[in-house]
Short mmCIF file of the C-alpha atoms (twelve columns), coordinates in Angstrom:
data_MODEL
# 
_entry.id   MODEL 
# 
loop_
_atom_site.group_PDB 
_atom_site.id 
_atom_site.type_symbol 
_atom_site.label_atom_id 
_atom_site.label_alt_id 
_atom_site.label_comp_id 
_atom_site.label_asym_id 
_atom_site.label_seq_id 
_atom_site.Cartn_x 
_atom_site.Cartn_y 
_atom_site.Cartn_z 
_atom_site.pdbx_PDB_model_num 
ATOM 1   C CA . UNK A 1   -11.737 0.404   -32.797 1 
ATOM 2   C CA . UNK A 2   -10.579 1.837   -29.475 1 
ATOM 3   C CA . UNK A 3   -7.882  -0.829  -29.081 1 
ATOM 4   C CA . UNK A 4   -6.631  -0.263  -32.604 1 
ATOM 5   C CA . UNK A 5   -6.566  3.492   -32.135 1 
ATOM 6   C CA . UNK A 6   -4.524  3.200   -28.930 1 
ATOM 7   C CA . UNK A 7   -1.823  1.083   -30.586 1 
ATOM 8   C CA . UNK A 8   -0.065  3.987   -32.282 1 
ATOM 9   C CA . UNK A 9   3.402   4.683   -30.835 1 
ATOM 10  C CA . UNK A 10  4.681   8.210   -31.318 1 
ATOM 11  C CA . UNK A 11  8.278   9.330   -30.908 1 
ATOM 12  C CA . UNK A 12  8.678   11.985  -28.231 1 
ATOM 13  C CA . UNK A 13  11.594  14.395  -28.451 1 
ATOM 14  C CA . UNK A 14  11.384  17.133  -25.806 1 
ATOM 15  C CA . UNK A 15  13.541  20.218  -26.259 1 
ATOM 16  C CA . UNK A 16  15.157  19.741  -22.861 1 
ATOM 17  C CA . UNK A 17  16.470  16.197  -22.307 1 
ATOM 18  C CA . UNK A 18  18.803  17.050  -19.423 1 
ATOM 19  C CA . UNK A 19  18.488  15.244  -16.113 1 
ATOM 20  C CA . UNK A 20  16.396  16.939  -13.449 1 
ATOM 21  C CA . UNK A 21  16.152  16.634  -9.681  1 
ATOM 22  C CA . UNK A 22  12.749  15.305  -8.639  1 
ATOM 23  C CA . UNK A 23  11.459  16.492  -5.268  1 
ATOM 24  C CA . UNK A 24  8.147   15.229  -3.884  1 
ATOM 25  C CA . UNK A 25  6.802   16.107  -0.444  1 
ATOM 26  C CA . UNK A 26  3.303   16.154  1.064   1 
ATOM 27  C CA . UNK A 27  3.591   17.909  4.436   1 
ATOM 28  C CA . UNK A 28  1.010   18.098  7.217   1 
ATOM 29  C CA . UNK A 29  0.710   20.497  10.136  1 
ATOM 30  C CA . UNK A 30  1.008   18.535  13.374  1 
ATOM 31  C CA . UNK A 31  2.713   15.485  11.870  1 
ATOM 32  C CA . UNK A 32  5.475   13.956  13.993  1 
ATOM 33  C CA . UNK A 33  7.775   13.484  11.000  1 
ATOM 34  C CA . UNK A 34  7.884   15.064  7.554   1 
ATOM 35  C CA . UNK A 35  9.310   13.306  4.493   1 
ATOM 36  C CA . UNK A 36  10.868  14.654  1.300   1 
ATOM 37  C CA . UNK A 37  11.632  12.248  -1.545  1 
ATOM 38  C CA . UNK A 38  14.474  12.873  -4.012  1 
ATOM 39  C CA . UNK A 39  15.326  11.220  -7.321  1 
ATOM 40  C CA . UNK A 40  16.921  12.050  -10.677 1 
ATOM 41  C CA . UNK A 41  14.632  12.190  -13.719 1 
ATOM 42  C CA . UNK A 42  16.076  10.982  -17.022 1 
ATOM 43  C CA . UNK A 43  14.522  10.346  -20.430 1 
ATOM 44  C CA . UNK A 44  14.550  6.604   -19.643 1 
ATOM 45  C CA . UNK A 45  13.276  6.605   -16.060 1 
ATOM 46  C CA . UNK A 46  14.395  7.542   -12.548 1 
ATOM 47  C CA . UNK A 47  17.895  7.274   -11.122 1 
ATOM 48  C CA . UNK A 48  18.596  7.171   -7.394  1 
ATOM 49  C CA . UNK A 49  20.517  10.117  -5.959  1 
ATOM 50  C CA . UNK A 50  24.019  9.261   -4.770  1 
ATOM 51  C CA . UNK A 51  23.912  11.852  -1.997  1 
ATOM 52  C CA . UNK A 52  21.473  14.536  -0.990  1 
ATOM 53  C CA . UNK A 53  20.639  17.304  1.433   1 
ATOM 54  C CA . UNK A 54  17.262  18.825  2.269   1 
ATOM 55  C CA . UNK A 55  16.745  21.941  4.374   1 
ATOM 56  C CA . UNK A 56  13.452  23.366  5.606   1 
ATOM 57  C CA . UNK A 57  12.994  27.094  6.227   1 
ATOM 58  C CA . UNK A 58  9.982   28.573  8.005   1 
ATOM 59  C CA . UNK A 59  9.415   32.290  7.421   1 
ATOM 60  C CA . UNK A 60  12.977  32.655  6.203   1 
ATOM 61  C CA . UNK A 61  14.641  30.922  9.186   1 
ATOM 62  C CA . UNK A 62  16.265  27.483  9.048   1 
ATOM 63  C CA . UNK A 63  13.936  25.122  10.918  1 
ATOM 64  C CA . UNK A 64  15.419  21.684  10.163  1 
ATOM 65  C CA . UNK A 65  17.972  19.728  8.160   1 
ATOM 66  C CA . UNK A 66  16.559  16.417  6.964   1 
ATOM 67  C CA . UNK A 67  18.218  13.065  7.610   1 
ATOM 68  C CA . UNK A 68  18.404  10.378  4.938   1 
ATOM 69  C CA . UNK A 69  16.305  7.339   5.853   1 
ATOM 70  C CA . UNK A 70  16.519  3.715   4.761   1 
ATOM 71  C CA . UNK A 71  13.260  2.955   2.981   1 
ATOM 72  C CA . UNK A 72  13.443  -0.654  4.234   1 
ATOM 73  C CA . UNK A 73  13.086  0.566   7.819   1 
ATOM 74  C CA . UNK A 74  9.900   2.512   7.082   1 
ATOM 75  C CA . UNK A 75  7.074   0.276   5.762   1 
ATOM 76  C CA . UNK A 76  5.116   3.278   4.470   1 
ATOM 77  C CA . UNK A 77  8.160   4.264   2.396   1 
ATOM 78  C CA . UNK A 78  8.714   0.886   0.765   1 
ATOM 79  C CA . UNK A 79  7.299   2.136   -2.529  1 
ATOM 80  C CA . UNK A 80  9.990   4.827   -2.589  1 
ATOM 81  C CA . UNK A 81  12.668  2.113   -2.590  1 
ATOM 82  C CA . UNK A 82  11.200  0.376   -5.632  1 
ATOM 83  C CA . UNK A 83  10.894  3.639   -7.575  1 
ATOM 84  C CA . UNK A 84  14.446  4.787   -6.736  1 
ATOM 85  C CA . UNK A 85  13.161  7.771   -4.744  1 
ATOM 86  C CA . UNK A 86  15.204  8.367   -1.587  1 
ATOM 87  C CA . UNK A 87  13.380  9.580   1.584   1 
ATOM 88  C CA . UNK A 88  14.756  12.378  3.780   1 
ATOM 89  C CA . UNK A 89  13.065  12.959  7.156   1 
ATOM 90  C CA . UNK A 90  12.841  15.998  9.422   1 
ATOM 91  C CA . UNK A 91  10.741  17.431  12.246  1 
ATOM 92  C CA . UNK A 92  9.401   20.972  12.262  1 
ATOM 93  C CA . UNK A 93  6.334   22.829  13.461  1 
ATOM 94  C CA . UNK A 94  4.079   24.760  11.086  1 
ATOM 95  C CA . UNK A 95  1.158   27.129  11.639  1 
ATOM 96  C CA . UNK A 96  -1.417  28.873  9.459   1 
ATOM 97  C CA . UNK A 97  0.162   31.696  7.473   1 
ATOM 98  C CA . UNK A 98  3.707   30.307  7.640   1 
ATOM 99  C CA . UNK A 99  5.805   30.391  4.486   1 
ATOM 100 C CA . UNK A 100 7.612   27.057  4.248   1 
ATOM 101 C CA . UNK A 101 10.527  26.650  1.871   1 
ATOM 102 C CA . UNK A 102 12.201  23.338  1.014   1 
ATOM 103 C CA . UNK A 103 15.666  23.457  -0.545  1 
ATOM 104 C CA . UNK A 104 17.293  20.283  -1.879  1 
ATOM 105 C CA . UNK A 105 20.668  19.482  -3.436  1 
ATOM 106 C CA . UNK A 106 21.890  16.142  -4.756  1 
ATOM 107 C CA . UNK A 107 25.084  14.492  -5.938  1 
ATOM 108 C CA . UNK A 108 27.470  17.018  -4.461  1 
ATOM 109 C CA . UNK A 109 25.509  20.042  -5.604  1 
ATOM 110 C CA . UNK A 110 25.137  18.925  -9.234  1 
ATOM 111 C CA . UNK A 111 21.367  19.174  -8.871  1 
ATOM 112 C CA . UNK A 112 19.337  21.782  -6.986  1 
ATOM 113 C CA . UNK A 113 15.622  22.296  -6.490  1 
ATOM 114 C CA . UNK A 114 13.329  24.234  -4.167  1 
ATOM 115 C CA . UNK A 115 9.664   24.814  -3.385  1 
ATOM 116 C CA . UNK A 116 7.785   27.416  -1.373  1 
ATOM 117 C CA . UNK A 117 4.407   26.692  0.233   1 
ATOM 118 C CA . UNK A 118 2.090   28.831  2.355   1 
ATOM 119 C CA . UNK A 119 0.179   27.102  5.158   1 
ATOM 120 C CA . UNK A 120 -3.554  27.659  4.715   1 
ATOM 121 C CA . UNK A 121 -5.895  28.352  7.655   1 
ATOM 122 C CA . UNK A 122 -7.924  25.602  9.270   1 
ATOM 123 C CA . UNK A 123 -11.254 24.789  7.660   1 
ATOM 124 C CA . UNK A 124 -14.430 25.289  9.667   1 
ATOM 125 C CA . UNK A 125 -15.512 21.786  10.626  1 
ATOM 126 C CA . UNK A 126 -18.842 21.817  12.446  1 
ATOM 127 C CA . UNK A 127 -20.986 18.814  13.389  1 
ATOM 128 C CA . UNK A 128 -19.403 15.370  12.999  1 
ATOM 129 C CA . UNK A 129 -21.112 12.093  13.905  1 
ATOM 130 C CA . UNK A 130 -21.157 8.431   12.922  1 
ATOM 131 C CA . UNK A 131 -23.853 5.788   13.161  1 
ATOM 132 C CA . UNK A 132 -23.572 2.046   12.654  1 
ATOM 133 C CA . UNK A 133 -26.402 0.679   10.507  1 
ATOM 134 C CA . UNK A 134 -27.309 -2.694  9.020   1 
ATOM 135 C CA . UNK A 135 -28.531 -2.839  5.449   1 
ATOM 136 C CA . UNK A 136 -29.741 -5.637  3.201   1 
ATOM 137 C CA . UNK A 137 -28.308 -5.597  -0.304  1 
ATOM 138 C CA . UNK A 138 -29.894 -8.359  -2.344  1 
ATOM 139 C CA . UNK A 139 -29.454 -11.453 -0.204  1 
ATOM 140 C CA . UNK A 140 -26.503 -10.049 1.706   1 
ATOM 141 C CA . UNK A 141 -26.714 -8.276  5.065   1 
ATOM 142 C CA . UNK A 142 -23.919 -5.782  5.641   1 
ATOM 143 C CA . UNK A 143 -22.996 -3.425  8.470   1 
ATOM 144 C CA . UNK A 144 -21.853 0.099   7.614   1 
ATOM 145 C CA . UNK A 145 -20.584 3.079   9.562   1 
ATOM 146 C CA . UNK A 146 -22.328 6.140   8.123   1 
ATOM 147 C CA . UNK A 147 -20.870 9.592   8.754   1 
ATOM 148 C CA . UNK A 148 -22.466 13.016  8.885   1 
ATOM 149 C CA . UNK A 149 -19.775 15.701  8.456   1 
ATOM 150 C CA . UNK A 150 -20.709 19.379  8.152   1 
ATOM 151 C CA . UNK A 151 -18.194 21.797  6.632   1 
ATOM 152 C CA . UNK A 152 -18.735 25.577  6.578   1 
ATOM 153 C CA . UNK A 153 -17.293 27.428  3.597   1 
ATOM 154 C CA . UNK A 154 -16.726 30.931  4.970   1 
ATOM 155 C CA . UNK A 155 -14.409 32.222  2.217   1 
ATOM 156 C CA . UNK A 156 -16.277 33.691  -0.799  1 
ATOM 157 C CA . UNK A 157 -13.488 32.678  -3.198  1 
ATOM 158 C CA . UNK A 158 -12.975 29.293  -4.820  1 
ATOM 159 C CA . UNK A 159 -11.884 26.809  -2.151  1 
ATOM 160 C CA . UNK A 160 -10.693 23.219  -2.249  1 
ATOM 161 C CA . UNK A 161 -10.874 20.554  0.446   1 
ATOM 162 C CA . UNK A 162 -9.885  17.022  1.354   1 
ATOM 163 C CA . UNK A 163 -11.708 14.603  3.662   1 
ATOM 164 C CA . UNK A 164 -9.976  11.596  5.189   1 
ATOM 165 C CA . UNK A 165 -11.083 9.152   7.875   1 
ATOM 166 C CA . UNK A 166 -8.881  6.738   9.793   1 
ATOM 167 C CA . UNK A 167 -9.588  4.119   12.430  1 
ATOM 168 C CA . UNK A 168 -7.443  4.241   15.586  1 
ATOM 169 C CA . UNK A 169 -7.407  1.166   17.777  1 
ATOM 170 C CA . UNK A 170 -5.974  -0.599  20.801  1 
ATOM 171 C CA . UNK A 171 -6.549  -4.326  20.420  1 
ATOM 172 C CA . UNK A 172 -6.059  -7.290  22.749  1 
ATOM 173 C CA . UNK A 173 -5.820  -10.776 21.262  1 
ATOM 174 C CA . UNK A 174 -7.169  -13.840 23.072  1 
ATOM 175 C CA . UNK A 175 -6.794  -17.569 22.437  1 
ATOM 176 C CA . UNK A 176 -8.796  -20.040 24.526  1 
ATOM 177 C CA . UNK A 177 -9.708  -17.234 26.913  1 
ATOM 178 C CA . UNK A 178 -6.063  -16.263 27.552  1 
ATOM 179 C CA . UNK A 179 -4.652  -12.894 26.497  1 
ATOM 180 C CA . UNK A 180 -1.834  -13.464 23.997  1 
ATOM 181 C CA . UNK A 181 -0.842  -9.895  23.201  1 
ATOM 182 C CA . UNK A 182 -1.795  -6.282  22.558  1 
ATOM 183 C CA . UNK A 183 -1.476  -4.034  19.533  1 
ATOM 184 C CA . UNK A 184 -2.023  -0.371  18.675  1 
ATOM 185 C CA . UNK A 185 -2.516  0.890   15.161  1 
ATOM 186 C CA . UNK A 186 -4.133  3.129   12.616  1 
ATOM 187 C CA . UNK A 187 -6.057  2.051   9.520   1 
ATOM 188 C CA . UNK A 188 -6.908  4.439   6.694   1 
ATOM 189 C CA . UNK A 189 -10.578 3.928   5.869   1 
ATOM 190 C CA . UNK A 190 -11.881 3.453   2.357   1 
ATOM 191 C CA . UNK A 191 -14.859 5.781   2.019   1 
ATOM 192 C CA . UNK A 192 -17.918 4.927   -0.039  1 
ATOM 193 C CA . UNK A 193 -19.249 8.262   -1.284  1 
ATOM 194 C CA . UNK A 194 -21.621 6.893   -3.924  1 
ATOM 195 C CA . UNK A 195 -24.631 8.470   -2.235  1 
ATOM 196 C CA . UNK A 196 -23.046 11.861  -1.610  1 
ATOM 197 C CA . UNK A 197 -23.549 14.548  -4.305  1 
ATOM 198 C CA . UNK A 198 -20.332 16.383  -3.388  1 
ATOM 199 C CA . UNK A 199 -17.953 13.430  -2.940  1 
ATOM 200 C CA . UNK A 200 -19.558 10.917  -5.279  1 
ATOM 201 C CA . UNK A 201 -17.939 9.606   -8.440  1 
ATOM 202 C CA . UNK A 202 -20.416 11.454  -10.654 1 
ATOM 203 C CA . UNK A 203 -19.971 14.721  -8.777  1 
ATOM 204 C CA . UNK A 204 -16.202 14.294  -8.885  1 
ATOM 205 C CA . UNK A 205 -15.704 13.776  -12.594 1 
ATOM 206 C CA . UNK A 206 -19.007 14.239  -14.387 1 
ATOM 207 C CA . UNK A 207 -19.225 16.326  -17.579 1 
ATOM 208 C CA . UNK A 208 -21.337 18.789  -15.581 1 
ATOM 209 C CA . UNK A 209 -18.499 19.440  -13.125 1 
ATOM 210 C CA . UNK A 210 -16.752 22.697  -13.932 1 
ATOM 211 C CA . UNK A 211 -13.296 21.172  -13.556 1 
ATOM 212 C CA . UNK A 212 -13.987 17.654  -14.873 1 
ATOM 213 C CA . UNK A 213 -10.940 15.771  -16.124 1 
ATOM 214 C CA . UNK A 214 -12.819 13.156  -18.121 1 
ATOM 215 C CA . UNK A 215 -16.342 12.240  -19.080 1 
ATOM 216 C CA . UNK A 216 -15.846 8.851   -17.428 1 
ATOM 217 C CA . UNK A 217 -16.452 8.203   -13.735 1 
ATOM 218 C CA . UNK A 218 -13.344 7.961   -11.580 1 
ATOM 219 C CA . UNK A 219 -13.663 6.944   -7.905  1 
ATOM 220 C CA . UNK A 220 -12.677 9.702   -5.508  1 
ATOM 221 C CA . UNK A 221 -9.823  7.852   -3.788  1 
ATOM 222 C CA . UNK A 222 -8.486  10.944  -2.003  1 
ATOM 223 C CA . UNK A 223 -11.763 12.445  -0.749  1 
ATOM 224 C CA . UNK A 224 -11.165 15.771  -2.482  1 
ATOM 225 C CA . UNK A 225 -13.895 18.264  -3.305  1 
ATOM 226 C CA . UNK A 226 -14.406 21.929  -4.112  1 
ATOM 227 C CA . UNK A 227 -17.011 24.419  -2.921  1 
ATOM 228 C CA . UNK A 228 -18.503 24.618  -6.414  1 
ATOM 229 C CA . UNK A 229 -21.978 23.668  -5.126  1 
ATOM 230 C CA . UNK A 230 -21.897 25.365  -1.688  1 
ATOM 231 C CA . UNK A 231 -19.726 28.483  -2.039  1 
ATOM 232 C CA . UNK A 232 -20.102 30.628  1.091   1 
ATOM 233 C CA . UNK A 233 -22.464 28.111  2.666   1 
ATOM 234 C CA . UNK A 234 -22.279 24.897  4.672   1 
ATOM 235 C CA . UNK A 235 -22.529 21.368  3.320   1 
ATOM 236 C CA . UNK A 236 -23.016 18.018  5.042   1 
ATOM 237 C CA . UNK A 237 -21.004 15.126  3.641   1 
ATOM 238 C CA . UNK A 238 -22.407 11.616  4.124   1 
ATOM 239 C CA . UNK A 239 -19.806 8.975   3.239   1 
ATOM 240 C CA . UNK A 240 -19.758 5.497   4.776   1 
ATOM 241 C CA . UNK A 241 -17.176 2.834   5.518   1 
ATOM 242 C CA . UNK A 242 -17.073 -0.811  6.587   1 
ATOM 243 C CA . UNK A 243 -16.302 -1.423  10.289  1 
ATOM 244 C CA . UNK A 244 -12.979 -3.032  11.156  1 
ATOM 245 C CA . UNK A 245 -13.162 -6.828  11.105  1 
ATOM 246 C CA . UNK A 246 -11.383 -9.650  12.918  1 
ATOM 247 C CA . UNK A 247 -9.254  -10.306 9.844   1 
ATOM 248 C CA . UNK A 248 -8.097  -6.691  9.654   1 
ATOM 249 C CA . UNK A 249 -6.401  -7.069  13.049  1 
ATOM 250 C CA . UNK A 250 -5.561  -10.799 13.115  1 
ATOM 251 C CA . UNK A 251 -2.088  -10.330 11.507  1 
ATOM 252 C CA . UNK A 252 -0.995  -8.341  14.597  1 
ATOM 253 C CA . UNK A 253 -1.351  -11.598 16.558  1 
ATOM 254 C CA . UNK A 254 0.055   -13.885 13.840  1 
ATOM 255 C CA . UNK A 255 -3.462  -15.233 13.278  1 
ATOM 256 C CA . UNK A 256 -3.165  -17.040 16.604  1 
ATOM 257 C CA . UNK A 257 -6.183  -15.439 18.299  1 
ATOM 258 C CA . UNK A 258 -9.772  -16.635 18.317  1 
ATOM 259 C CA . UNK A 259 -11.169 -13.374 19.724  1 
ATOM 260 C CA . UNK A 260 -9.967  -9.765  19.581  1 
ATOM 261 C CA . UNK A 261 -11.180 -7.086  21.973  1 
ATOM 262 C CA . UNK A 262 -10.950 -3.605  20.452  1 
ATOM 263 C CA . UNK A 263 -11.059 -0.098  21.865  1 
ATOM 264 C CA . UNK A 264 -11.481 2.001   18.741  1 
ATOM 265 C CA . UNK A 265 -12.242 5.478   17.454  1 
ATOM 266 C CA . UNK A 266 -12.620 7.246   14.126  1 
ATOM 267 C CA . UNK A 267 -10.409 10.225  13.349  1 
ATOM 268 C CA . UNK A 268 -12.190 12.522  10.863  1 
ATOM 269 C CA . UNK A 269 -9.958  15.112  9.174   1 
ATOM 270 C CA . UNK A 270 -10.854 17.930  6.792   1 
ATOM 271 C CA . UNK A 271 -8.170  20.113  5.202   1 
ATOM 272 C CA . UNK A 272 -8.216  23.093  2.910   1 
ATOM 273 C CA . UNK A 273 -6.035  22.582  -0.153  1 
ATOM 274 C CA . UNK A 274 -4.312  24.977  -2.476  1 
ATOM 275 C CA . UNK A 275 -5.612  24.908  -6.032  1 
ATOM 276 C CA . UNK A 276 -2.443  23.184  -7.282  1 
ATOM 277 C CA . UNK A 277 -2.608  20.564  -4.497  1 
ATOM 278 C CA . UNK A 278 -6.242  19.839  -5.400  1 
ATOM 279 C CA . UNK A 279 -5.391  19.305  -9.057  1 
ATOM 280 C CA . UNK A 280 -2.310  17.290  -8.142  1 
ATOM 281 C CA . UNK A 281 -4.412  14.823  -6.114  1 
ATOM 282 C CA . UNK A 282 -7.054  14.823  -8.820  1 
ATOM 283 C CA . UNK A 283 -4.463  13.907  -11.452 1 
ATOM 284 C CA . UNK A 284 -2.948  11.170  -9.282  1 
ATOM 285 C CA . UNK A 285 -6.459  9.965   -8.545  1 
ATOM 286 C CA . UNK A 286 -7.136  9.688   -12.281 1 
ATOM 287 C CA . UNK A 287 -3.914  7.734   -12.844 1 
ATOM 288 C CA . UNK A 288 -5.086  5.140   -10.309 1 
ATOM 289 C CA . UNK A 289 -8.600  5.032   -11.775 1 
ATOM 290 C CA . UNK A 290 -9.798  2.786   -14.585 1 
ATOM 291 C CA . UNK A 291 -10.756 5.807   -16.685 1 
ATOM 292 C CA . UNK A 292 -7.070  6.700   -17.195 1 
ATOM 293 C CA . UNK A 293 -6.874  3.895   -19.781 1 
ATOM 294 C CA . UNK A 294 -9.633  5.494   -21.840 1 
ATOM 295 C CA . UNK A 295 -8.562  9.108   -21.390 1 
ATOM 296 C CA . UNK A 296 -8.481  10.980  -24.678 1 
ATOM 297 C CA . UNK A 297 -6.183  13.659  -23.257 1 
ATOM 298 C CA . UNK A 298 -2.911  13.461  -21.353 1 
ATOM 299 C CA . UNK A 299 -3.015  13.487  -17.552 1 
ATOM 300 C CA . UNK A 300 -0.765  16.318  -16.399 1 
ATOM 301 C CA . UNK A 301 0.682   16.384  -12.894 1 
ATOM 302 C CA . UNK A 302 1.159   19.941  -11.589 1 
ATOM 303 C CA . UNK A 303 4.774   20.913  -10.998 1 
ATOM 304 C CA . UNK A 304 5.638   23.571  -8.403  1 
ATOM 305 C CA . UNK A 305 9.355   22.793  -7.983  1 
ATOM 306 C CA . UNK A 306 11.849  25.509  -8.973  1 
ATOM 307 C CA . UNK A 307 14.965  24.183  -10.697 1 
ATOM 308 C CA . UNK A 308 13.606  20.636  -10.911 1 
ATOM 309 C CA . UNK A 309 10.337  18.784  -11.109 1 
ATOM 310 C CA . UNK A 310 7.805   17.257  -8.752  1 
ATOM 311 C CA . UNK A 311 5.296   18.556  -6.262  1 
ATOM 312 C CA . UNK A 312 5.259   19.872  -2.696  1 
ATOM 313 C CA . UNK A 313 1.988   20.344  -0.826  1 
ATOM 314 C CA . UNK A 314 0.805   21.189  2.677   1 
ATOM 315 C CA . UNK A 315 -2.339  20.300  4.633   1 
ATOM 316 C CA . UNK A 316 -3.551  21.850  7.877   1 
ATOM 317 C CA . UNK A 317 -6.286  19.443  8.995   1 
ATOM 318 C CA . UNK A 318 -9.066  20.105  11.463  1 
ATOM 319 C CA . UNK A 319 -9.739  16.863  13.370  1 
ATOM 320 C CA . UNK A 320 -12.578 15.274  15.287  1 
ATOM 321 C CA . UNK A 321 -12.235 12.039  17.270  1 
ATOM 322 C CA . UNK A 322 -15.340 9.853   17.521  1 
ATOM 323 C CA . UNK A 323 -14.992 7.306   20.323  1 
ATOM 324 C CA . UNK A 324 -16.616 3.918   19.669  1 
ATOM 325 C CA . UNK A 325 -17.937 1.300   22.126  1 
ATOM 326 C CA . UNK A 326 -15.551 -1.527  23.016  1 
ATOM 327 C CA . UNK A 327 -16.190 -4.416  20.628  1 
ATOM 328 C CA . UNK A 328 -15.304 -8.102  20.552  1 
ATOM 329 C CA . UNK A 329 -14.415 -9.502  17.158  1 
ATOM 330 C CA . UNK A 330 -14.478 -13.204 16.265  1 
ATOM 331 C CA . UNK A 331 -13.534 -15.024 13.044  1 
ATOM 332 C CA . UNK A 332 -16.135 -15.162 10.287  1 
ATOM 333 C CA . UNK A 333 -15.851 -17.354 7.224   1 
# 
């Protein structure tokens, strides 16, 4: 019945079918480089801009003019190339309370768009720790890194947050006892929040949640949460992740090593989000989740771009670095 009900094409005729400039940008205080992506929205898809200019103003003063980048030269921007979105890069410093304005033009001034964002204050991140534990699940024995992250909600209003954890490492590859190379990198950690009432799937999208999108569970890919259950109080988040393995780092040495020595650390970041940024990530999260297929209502992406469409957001993360003991990784099959 569900499959039959879904197979019902409807003609869509919006009142405004003109082309629009798309501008997407997720900025972060302290980042070395900021990126703004431009494209042209049409009724049939996205067109690449032929030329573009992006300017960044901080508190009314010009802070930077972005430079167009080749998506092929930036691995993290490869997806932009395949979706016809062109990246523009700039450097600028931001601080809490700053008003940041992005102004973009494309195709010789035929298209214009802008967005204004206010940098939120740092969240109050208190105790942060991690412990490596071994658990038996059925017949399998697995090792997990379990975090304890305490966040204080000091603002009585409705607040929104994001938690992210990354693994920073310096690795040395060995083959037959001889060092064959070194590598530095950063890996974004997938967080298992199934046992955490604030971050868990059920807490994120359950019918009991005040801002639930669906009545179907959707994994919390972006680690977002609100202070719905701890307004004005503190809460301790307890997600876990899998430790880095030999095979995570082996590509850096062309799979030619038989042992990798790693100096690693976890970088724990918590940011306050604007309400629109929270719902933007929640909508994108739903699009990536399995429940999007069964959604009975449209998934709407917030738009805060004047003169065009898209989204611009800003995070101001509070960080903690958790140093880990030096480890030696060997292949496992």
